[in-house]
Amino acid sequence: MTPQELTTVKEIIDNALQNIEFINKIWIAGAAVAVSLFAAFVGAGTQILVAHWQRRTQLNLASQQEQQQKQALEEQLAMQELASRRTAIANIAAKRQVWIDELRKDMAVYLSTWQEISYRWDAIVSKPLEKSINNEYLKDFSEPVAEMRREALEIKLRIQLRLNMIEQKHKDLLGLMQKLETSTLLYQRTVSNFPSKDIQNVFKNLSQCIVLKLQEILKEEWDRIKRESYADPKENLRS
């Protein structure tokens, strides 16, 4: 190989090496750019993901807080409703207790008044008269009896207004009271000739039946008070 050819080959090799070095520089620069772009994309993607996660977390927290506030409000309203129901139950129970007490009291006065009327009739029928009946005697007898009958009627009306005529026991009680009043007519000799002792027995039996029937009614009312007083108002809220 001639020196000229060697020189040419050397130049070719030098150019090739220079091209390789240039290519390497370009590749390194491109790689650096690619890495920078990748890093930028990764950073931007990471920021987007972080921002999305933060936004999602904030929305979840806001939803939880809203749900907690809603639940707290519902519990508060439920407690207010529960307190109102308990107050209403207590008021109703108190009124029913008054109803029981007043009915018992009125019935006691009603029976004692009619018992007095019966005794007054018995005093006339059972004993022979020592003198003839005159207007003054009739007045002394009839005026107090008429006043007692008026008082008994007023008491009966108070009792009747407390009763519920839909319930059979209440109807039965009123029917017994009517029979009791009618039984005193047996003392009138224009109505019957029964001995006063027998009439008294009829009256006492009817009086006892009234007491027993009233006790049944009062027991039912008392049991109702106990059921409602010990009932859990929460059960009504759940239903």
PDB file of C-alpha atoms in Angstrom:
ATOM      1  CA  MET A   1       0.000   0.000   0.000  1.00  0.00           C
ATOM      2  CA  THR A   2       1.385   3.304  -0.960  1.00  0.00           C
ATOM      3  CA  PRO A   3       1.779   6.166   1.499  1.00  0.00           C
ATOM      4  CA  GLN A   4      -0.975   8.023  -0.274  1.00  0.00           C
ATOM      5  CA  GLU A   5      -3.350   5.135   0.217  1.00  0.00           C
ATOM      6  CA  LEU A   6      -2.418   4.867   3.875  1.00  0.00           C
ATOM      7  CA  THR A   7      -3.135   8.524   4.259  1.00  0.00           C
ATOM      8  CA  THR A   8      -6.533   8.092   2.619  1.00  0.00           C
ATOM      9  CA  VAL A   9      -7.408   5.125   4.848  1.00  0.00           C
ATOM     10  CA  LYS A  10      -6.339   7.082   7.927  1.00  0.00           C
ATOM     11  CA  GLU A  11      -8.513  10.001   6.898  1.00  0.00           C
ATOM     12  CA  ILE A  12     -11.446   7.658   6.399  1.00  0.00           C
ATOM     13  CA  ILE A  13     -10.903   6.106   9.842  1.00  0.00           C
ATOM     14  CA  ASP A  14     -10.576   9.555  11.471  1.00  0.00           C
ATOM     15  CA  ASN A  15     -13.804  10.700   9.798  1.00  0.00           C
ATOM     16  CA  ALA A  16     -15.562   7.560  10.943  1.00  0.00           C
ATOM     17  CA  LEU A  17     -14.367   8.057  14.488  1.00  0.00           C
ATOM     18  CA  GLN A  18     -15.505  11.655  14.401  1.00  0.00           C
ATOM     19  CA  ASN A  19     -18.902  10.565  13.088  1.00  0.00           C
ATOM     20  CA  ILE A  20     -19.174   7.955  15.827  1.00  0.00           C
ATOM     21  CA  GLU A  21     -18.317  10.572  18.433  1.00  0.00           C
ATOM     22  CA  PHE A  22     -20.896  12.920  16.931  1.00  0.00           C
ATOM     23  CA  ILE A  23     -23.484  10.211  16.926  1.00  0.00           C
ATOM     24  CA  ASN A  24     -22.697   9.416  20.547  1.00  0.00           C
ATOM     25  CA  LYS A  25     -23.099  13.059  21.486  1.00  0.00           C
ATOM     26  CA  ILE A  26     -26.397  13.208  19.641  1.00  0.00           C
ATOM     27  CA  TRP A  27     -27.570   9.998  21.312  1.00  0.00           C
ATOM     28  CA  ILE A  28     -26.520  11.220  24.749  1.00  0.00           C
ATOM     29  CA  ALA A  29     -28.248  14.530  24.157  1.00  0.00           C
ATOM     30  CA  GLY A  30     -31.355  12.748  22.916  1.00  0.00           C
ATOM     31  CA  ALA A  31     -31.308  10.413  25.860  1.00  0.00           C
ATOM     32  CA  ALA A  32     -30.982  13.357  28.208  1.00  0.00           C
ATOM     33  CA  VAL A  33     -33.915  15.054  26.531  1.00  0.00           C
ATOM     34  CA  ALA A  34     -35.930  11.828  26.666  1.00  0.00           C
ATOM     35  CA  VAL A  35     -35.117  11.384  30.339  1.00  0.00           C
ATOM     36  CA  SER A  36     -36.079  15.000  31.013  1.00  0.00           C
ATOM     37  CA  LEU A  37     -39.343  14.578  29.123  1.00  0.00           C
ATOM     38  CA  PHE A  38     -40.058  11.306  30.914  1.00  0.00           C
ATOM     39  CA  ALA A  39     -39.297  12.916  34.243  1.00  0.00           C
ATOM     40  CA  ALA A  40     -41.549  15.836  33.352  1.00  0.00           C
ATOM     41  CA  PHE A  41     -44.348  13.500  32.296  1.00  0.00           C
ATOM     42  CA  VAL A  42     -43.895  11.394  35.439  1.00  0.00           C
ATOM     43  CA  GLY A  43     -43.843  14.508  37.617  1.00  0.00           C
ATOM     44  CA  ALA A  44     -46.920  15.935  35.946  1.00  0.00           C
ATOM     45  CA  GLY A  45     -48.701  12.588  36.166  1.00  0.00           C
ATOM     46  CA  THR A  46     -47.738  12.264  39.806  1.00  0.00           C
ATOM     47  CA  GLN A  47     -49.021  15.744  40.546  1.00  0.00           C
ATOM     48  CA  ILE A  48     -52.266  14.966  38.727  1.00  0.00           C
ATOM     49  CA  LEU A  49     -52.657  11.726  40.673  1.00  0.00           C
ATOM     50  CA  VAL A  50     -51.847  13.465  43.972  1.00  0.00           C
ATOM     51  CA  ALA A  51     -54.271  16.279  43.180  1.00  0.00           C
ATOM     52  CA  HIS A  52     -56.942  13.734  42.215  1.00  0.00           C
ATOM     53  CA  TRP A  53     -56.327  11.751  45.395  1.00  0.00           C
ATOM     54  CA  GLN A  54     -56.478  14.913  47.513  1.00  0.00           C
ATOM     55  CA  ARG A  55     -59.681  15.982  45.805  1.00  0.00           C
ATOM     56  CA  ARG A  56     -61.185  12.554  46.297  1.00  0.00           C
ATOM     57  CA  THR A  57     -60.111  12.535  49.937  1.00  0.00           C
ATOM     58  CA  GLN A  58     -61.654  15.964  50.475  1.00  0.00           C
ATOM     59  CA  LEU A  59     -64.904  14.854  48.857  1.00  0.00           C
ATOM     60  CA  ASN A  60     -64.966  11.706  51.018  1.00  0.00           C
ATOM     61  CA  LEU A  61     -64.333  13.765  54.147  1.00  0.00           C
ATOM     62  CA  ALA A  62     -67.025  16.245  53.151  1.00  0.00           C
ATOM     63  CA  SER A  63     -69.450  13.373  52.484  1.00  0.00           C
ATOM     64  CA  GLN A  64     -68.631  11.777  55.833  1.00  0.00           C
ATOM     65  CA  GLN A  65     -69.085  15.074  57.649  1.00  0.00           C
ATOM     66  CA  GLU A  66     -72.390  15.642  55.875  1.00  0.00           C
ATOM     67  CA  GLN A  67     -73.532  12.128  56.771  1.00  0.00           C
ATOM     68  CA  GLN A  68     -72.452  12.604  60.384  1.00  0.00           C
ATOM     69  CA  GLN A  69     -74.285  15.929  60.592  1.00  0.00           C
ATOM     70  CA  LYS A  70     -77.380  14.359  59.058  1.00  0.00           C
ATOM     71  CA  GLN A  71     -77.208  11.433  61.486  1.00  0.00           C
ATOM     72  CA  ALA A  72     -76.684  13.781  64.423  1.00  0.00           C
ATOM     73  CA  LEU A  73     -79.696  15.847  63.341  1.00  0.00           C
ATOM     74  CA  GLU A  74     -81.825  12.712  62.955  1.00  0.00           C
ATOM     75  CA  GLU A  75     -80.766  11.505  66.411  1.00  0.00           C
ATOM     76  CA  GLN A  76     -81.567  14.912  67.878  1.00  0.00           C
ATOM     77  CA  LEU A  77     -84.999  14.932  66.263  1.00  0.00           C
ATOM     78  CA  ALA A  78     -85.577  11.342  67.421  1.00  0.00           C
ATOM     79  CA  MET A  79     -84.686  12.283  70.989  1.00  0.00           C
ATOM     80  CA  GLN A  80     -87.027  15.269  70.851  1.00  0.00           C
ATOM     81  CA  GLU A  81     -89.784  13.046  69.488  1.00  0.00           C
ATOM     82  CA  LEU A  82     -89.056  10.488  72.196  1.00  0.00           C
ATOM     83  CA  ALA A  83     -89.219  13.147  74.902  1.00  0.00           C
ATOM     84  CA  SER A  84     -92.493  14.467  73.457  1.00  0.00           C
ATOM     85  CA  ARG A  85     -94.005  10.971  73.382  1.00  0.00           C
ATOM     86  CA  ARG A  86     -92.945  10.299  76.958  1.00  0.00           C
ATOM     87  CA  THR A  87     -94.446  13.610  78.060  1.00  0.00           C
ATOM     88  CA  ALA A  88     -97.671  12.845  76.182  1.00  0.00           C
ATOM     89  CA  ILE A  89     -97.869   9.358  77.717  1.00  0.00           C
ATOM     90  CA  ALA A  90     -97.290  10.787  81.187  1.00  0.00           C
ATOM     91  CA  ASN A  91    -100.005  13.420  80.657  1.00  0.00           C
ATOM     92  CA  ILE A  92    -102.487  10.845  79.377  1.00  0.00           C
ATOM     93  CA  ALA A  93    -101.696   8.525  82.282  1.00  0.00           C
ATOM     94  CA  ALA A  94    -102.205  11.379  84.740  1.00  0.00           C
ATOM     95  CA  LYS A  95    -105.561  12.278  83.169  1.00  0.00           C
ATOM     96  CA  ARG A  96    -106.694   8.653  83.243  1.00  0.00           C
ATOM     97  CA  GLN A  97    -105.719   8.419  86.891  1.00  0.00           C
ATOM     98  CA  VAL A  98    -107.860  11.476  87.584  1.00  0.00           C
ATOM     99  CA  TRP A  99    -110.662   9.844  85.561  1.00  0.00           C
ATOM    100  CA  ILE A 100    -110.390   6.718  87.741  1.00  0.00           C
ATOM    101  CA  ASP A 101    -110.353   8.678  90.983  1.00  0.00           C
ATOM    102  CA  GLU A 102    -113.285  10.908  90.016  1.00  0.00           C
ATOM    103  CA  LEU A 103    -115.373   8.001  88.740  1.00  0.00           C
ATOM    104  CA  ARG A 104    -114.755   6.043  91.928  1.00  0.00           C
ATOM    105  CA  LYS A 105    -115.651   9.060  94.056  1.00  0.00           C
ATOM    106  CA  ASP A 106    -118.824   9.883  92.118  1.00  0.00           C
ATOM    107  CA  MET A 107    -119.996   6.283  92.202  1.00  0.00           C
ATOM    108  CA  ALA A 108    -119.508   6.123  95.962  1.00  0.00           C
ATOM    109  CA  VAL A 109    -121.639   9.256  96.440  1.00  0.00           C
ATOM    110  CA  TYR A 110    -124.208   7.987  93.932  1.00  0.00           C
ATOM    111  CA  LEU A 111    -124.657   4.650  95.737  1.00  0.00           C
ATOM    112  CA  SER A 112    -124.735   6.210  99.186  1.00  0.00           C
ATOM    113  CA  THR A 113    -127.366   8.725  98.055  1.00  0.00           C
ATOM    114  CA  TRP A 114    -129.636   6.047  96.652  1.00  0.00           C
ATOM    115  CA  GLN A 115    -129.012   3.932  99.744  1.00  0.00           C
ATOM    116  CA  GLU A 116    -130.288   6.800 101.859  1.00  0.00           C
ATOM    117  CA  ILE A 117    -133.369   7.094  99.629  1.00  0.00           C
ATOM    118  CA  SER A 118    -133.945   3.339 100.028  1.00  0.00           C
ATOM    119  CA  TYR A 119    -133.564   3.570 103.803  1.00  0.00           C
ATOM    120  CA  ARG A 120    -136.099   6.402 103.961  1.00  0.00           C
ATOM    121  CA  TRP A 121    -138.621   4.341 101.995  1.00  0.00           C
ATOM    122  CA  ASP A 122    -137.892   1.331 104.173  1.00  0.00           C
ATOM    123  CA  ALA A 123    -138.532   3.381 107.319  1.00  0.00           C
ATOM    124  CA  ILE A 124    -141.997   4.210 106.058  1.00  0.00           C
ATOM    125  CA  VAL A 125    -142.953   0.798 104.686  1.00  0.00           C
ATOM    126  CA  SER A 126    -141.524  -1.418 107.406  1.00  0.00           C
ATOM    127  CA  LYS A 127    -143.065   0.404 110.367  1.00  0.00           C
ATOM    128  CA  PRO A 128    -146.806   0.772 110.946  1.00  0.00           C
ATOM    129  CA  LEU A 129    -147.975   4.340 110.938  1.00  0.00           C
ATOM    130  CA  GLU A 130    -149.219   5.613 114.287  1.00  0.00           C
ATOM    131  CA  LYS A 131    -151.228   8.335 112.619  1.00  0.00           C
ATOM    132  CA  SER A 132    -152.736   8.962 109.247  1.00  0.00           C
ATOM    133  CA  ILE A 133    -150.663  10.419 106.457  1.00  0.00           C
ATOM    134  CA  ASN A 134    -151.305  14.082 105.957  1.00  0.00           C
ATOM    135  CA  ASN A 135    -149.857  16.688 103.618  1.00  0.00           C
ATOM    136  CA  GLU A 136    -147.283  17.844 106.152  1.00  0.00           C
ATOM    137  CA  TYR A 137    -146.044  14.311 106.641  1.00  0.00           C
ATOM    138  CA  LEU A 138    -145.772  13.757 102.902  1.00  0.00           C
ATOM    139  CA  LYS A 139    -143.925  17.047 102.547  1.00  0.00           C
ATOM    140  CA  ASP A 140    -141.424  16.119 105.264  1.00  0.00           C
ATOM    141  CA  PHE A 141    -140.771  12.859 103.441  1.00  0.00           C
ATOM    142  CA  SER A 142    -140.945  13.861  99.786  1.00  0.00           C
ATOM    143  CA  GLU A 143    -138.926  17.066  99.830  1.00  0.00           C
ATOM    144  CA  PRO A 144    -135.653  15.538 101.158  1.00  0.00           C
ATOM    145  CA  VAL A 145    -136.107  12.514  98.898  1.00  0.00           C
ATOM    146  CA  ALA A 146    -136.700  14.743  95.884  1.00  0.00           C
ATOM    147  CA  GLU A 147    -133.536  16.705  96.698  1.00  0.00           C
ATOM    148  CA  MET A 148    -131.540  13.508  97.069  1.00  0.00           C
ATOM    149  CA  ARG A 149    -132.906  12.209  93.778  1.00  0.00           C
ATOM    150  CA  ARG A 150    -131.866  15.445  92.101  1.00  0.00           C
ATOM    151  CA  GLU A 151    -128.356  15.148  93.520  1.00  0.00           C
ATOM    152  CA  ALA A 152    -128.208  11.494  92.479  1.00  0.00           C
ATOM    153  CA  LEU A 153    -129.296  12.414  88.955  1.00  0.00           C
ATOM    154  CA  GLU A 154    -126.565  15.035  88.693  1.00  0.00           C
ATOM    155  CA  ILE A 155    -123.972  12.519  89.843  1.00  0.00           C
ATOM    156  CA  LYS A 156    -125.327   9.920  87.432  1.00  0.00           C
ATOM    157  CA  LEU A 157    -124.964  12.352  84.538  1.00  0.00           C
ATOM    158  CA  ARG A 158    -121.341  13.027  85.512  1.00  0.00           C
ATOM    159  CA  ILE A 159    -120.695   9.293  85.593  1.00  0.00           C
ATOM    160  CA  GLN A 160    -122.486   8.754  82.285  1.00  0.00           C
ATOM    161  CA  LEU A 161    -120.419  11.470  80.602  1.00  0.00           C
ATOM    162  CA  ARG A 162    -117.252   9.665  81.678  1.00  0.00           C
ATOM    163  CA  LEU A 163    -118.382   6.339  80.254  1.00  0.00           C
ATOM    164  CA  ASN A 164    -117.806   5.090  76.731  1.00  0.00           C
ATOM    165  CA  MET A 165    -121.031   3.658  75.409  1.00  0.00           C
ATOM    166  CA  ILE A 166    -119.102   1.723  72.749  1.00  0.00           C
ATOM    167  CA  GLU A 167    -117.703  -0.580  75.448  1.00  0.00           C
ATOM    168  CA  GLN A 168    -120.047  -3.276  76.712  1.00  0.00           C
ATOM    169  CA  LYS A 169    -118.968  -3.092  80.355  1.00  0.00           C
ATOM    170  CA  HIS A 170    -119.761   0.601  80.411  1.00  0.00           C
ATOM    171  CA  LYS A 171    -123.201  -0.133  78.989  1.00  0.00           C
ATOM    172  CA  ASP A 172    -123.709  -2.845  81.610  1.00  0.00           C
ATOM    173  CA  LEU A 173    -122.766  -0.444  84.384  1.00  0.00           C
ATOM    174  CA  LEU A 174    -125.277   2.148  83.253  1.00  0.00           C
ATOM    175  CA  GLY A 175    -127.943  -0.548  82.954  1.00  0.00           C
ATOM    176  CA  LEU A 176    -127.316  -1.697  86.532  1.00  0.00           C
ATOM    177  CA  MET A 177    -127.584   1.877  87.775  1.00  0.00           C
ATOM    178  CA  GLN A 178    -130.971   2.183  86.103  1.00  0.00           C
ATOM    179  CA  LYS A 179    -132.147  -1.055  87.724  1.00  0.00           C
ATOM    180  CA  LEU A 180    -130.962   0.209  91.099  1.00  0.00           C
ATOM    181  CA  GLU A 181    -133.031   3.351  90.772  1.00  0.00           C
ATOM    182  CA  THR A 182    -136.068   1.392  89.607  1.00  0.00           C
ATOM    183  CA  SER A 183    -135.789  -0.985  92.570  1.00  0.00           C
ATOM    184  CA  THR A 184    -136.754   1.804  94.984  1.00  0.00           C
ATOM    185  CA  LEU A 185    -140.149   2.033  93.257  1.00  0.00           C
ATOM    186  CA  LEU A 186    -140.955  -1.356  94.777  1.00  0.00           C
ATOM    187  CA  TYR A 187    -141.499   0.408  98.087  1.00  0.00           C
ATOM    188  CA  GLN A 188    -144.541   2.120  96.634  1.00  0.00           C
ATOM    189  CA  ARG A 189    -147.530  -0.037  97.466  1.00  0.00           C
ATOM    190  CA  THR A 190    -149.162   0.940  94.225  1.00  0.00           C
ATOM    191  CA  VAL A 191    -146.272  -0.846  92.483  1.00  0.00           C
ATOM    192  CA  SER A 192    -145.640  -3.905  94.670  1.00  0.00           C
ATOM    193  CA  ASN A 193    -146.452  -5.536  98.012  1.00  0.00           C
ATOM    194  CA  PHE A 194    -142.976  -6.976  98.579  1.00  0.00           C
ATOM    195  CA  PRO A 195    -141.729  -6.883 102.157  1.00  0.00           C
ATOM    196  CA  SER A 196    -139.253  -4.064 102.729  1.00  0.00           C
ATOM    197  CA  LYS A 197    -136.612  -6.609 103.700  1.00  0.00           C
ATOM    198  CA  ASP A 198    -136.844  -8.266 100.285  1.00  0.00           C
ATOM    199  CA  ILE A 199    -136.666  -4.911  98.544  1.00  0.00           C
ATOM    200  CA  GLN A 200    -133.566  -4.056 100.556  1.00  0.00           C
ATOM    201  CA  ASN A 201    -131.961  -7.320  99.464  1.00  0.00           C
ATOM    202  CA  VAL A 202    -132.699  -6.519  95.817  1.00  0.00           C
ATOM    203  CA  PHE A 203    -131.184  -3.071  96.293  1.00  0.00           C
ATOM    204  CA  LYS A 204    -128.060  -4.418  98.002  1.00  0.00           C
ATOM    205  CA  ASN A 205    -127.531  -7.082  95.338  1.00  0.00           C
ATOM    206  CA  LEU A 206    -127.773  -4.480  92.587  1.00  0.00           C
ATOM    207  CA  SER A 207    -125.464  -2.178  94.522  1.00  0.00           C
ATOM    208  CA  GLN A 208    -122.907  -4.962  94.847  1.00  0.00           C
ATOM    209  CA  CYS A 209    -123.190  -5.749  91.118  1.00  0.00           C
ATOM    210  CA  ILE A 210    -122.495  -2.101  90.346  1.00  0.00           C
ATOM    211  CA  VAL A 211    -119.410  -2.133  92.575  1.00  0.00           C
ATOM    212  CA  LEU A 212    -118.091  -5.294  90.920  1.00  0.00           C
ATOM    213  CA  LYS A 213    -118.726  -3.973  87.411  1.00  0.00           C
ATOM    214  CA  LEU A 214    -117.051  -0.681  88.265  1.00  0.00           C
ATOM    215  CA  GLN A 215    -114.054  -2.555  89.656  1.00  0.00           C
ATOM    216  CA  GLU A 216    -113.730  -4.411  86.331  1.00  0.00           C
ATOM    217  CA  ILE A 217    -113.787  -1.132  84.424  1.00  0.00           C
ATOM    218  CA  LEU A 218    -111.302   0.550  86.737  1.00  0.00           C
ATOM    219  CA  LYS A 219    -108.966  -2.447  86.598  1.00  0.00           C
ATOM    220  CA  GLU A 220    -108.948  -2.313  82.807  1.00  0.00           C
ATOM    221  CA  GLU A 221    -108.152   1.385  82.901  1.00  0.00           C
ATOM    222  CA  TRP A 222    -105.430   0.851  85.495  1.00  0.00           C
ATOM    223  CA  ASP A 223    -103.867  -1.942  83.438  1.00  0.00           C
ATOM    224  CA  ARG A 224    -103.958   0.346  80.415  1.00  0.00           C
ATOM    225  CA  ILE A 225    -102.161   3.055  82.385  1.00  0.00           C
ATOM    226  CA  LYS A 226     -99.459   0.601  83.445  1.00  0.00           C
ATOM    227  CA  ARG A 227     -98.988  -0.691  79.896  1.00  0.00           C
ATOM    228  CA  GLU A 228     -98.644   2.772  78.446  1.00  0.00           C
ATOM    229  CA  SER A 229     -96.469   4.047  81.301  1.00  0.00           C
ATOM    230  CA  TYR A 230     -93.970   1.195  80.991  1.00  0.00           C
ATOM    231  CA  ALA A 231     -94.114   0.987  77.199  1.00  0.00           C
ATOM    232  CA  ASP A 232     -90.945   2.031  75.372  1.00  0.00           C
ATOM    233  CA  PRO A 233     -91.751   5.019  73.120  1.00  0.00           C
ATOM    234  CA  LYS A 234     -88.794   3.966  70.941  1.00  0.00           C
ATOM    235  CA  GLU A 235     -90.873   1.059  69.672  1.00  0.00           C
ATOM    236  CA  ASN A 236     -93.372   3.551  68.272  1.00  0.00           C
ATOM    237  CA  LEU A 237     -90.547   5.470  66.631  1.00  0.00           C
ATOM    238  CA  ARG A 238     -89.286   2.323  64.926  1.00  0.00           C
ATOM    239  CA  SER A 239     -92.710   1.417  63.596  1.00  0.00           C
TER     240      SER A 239
END
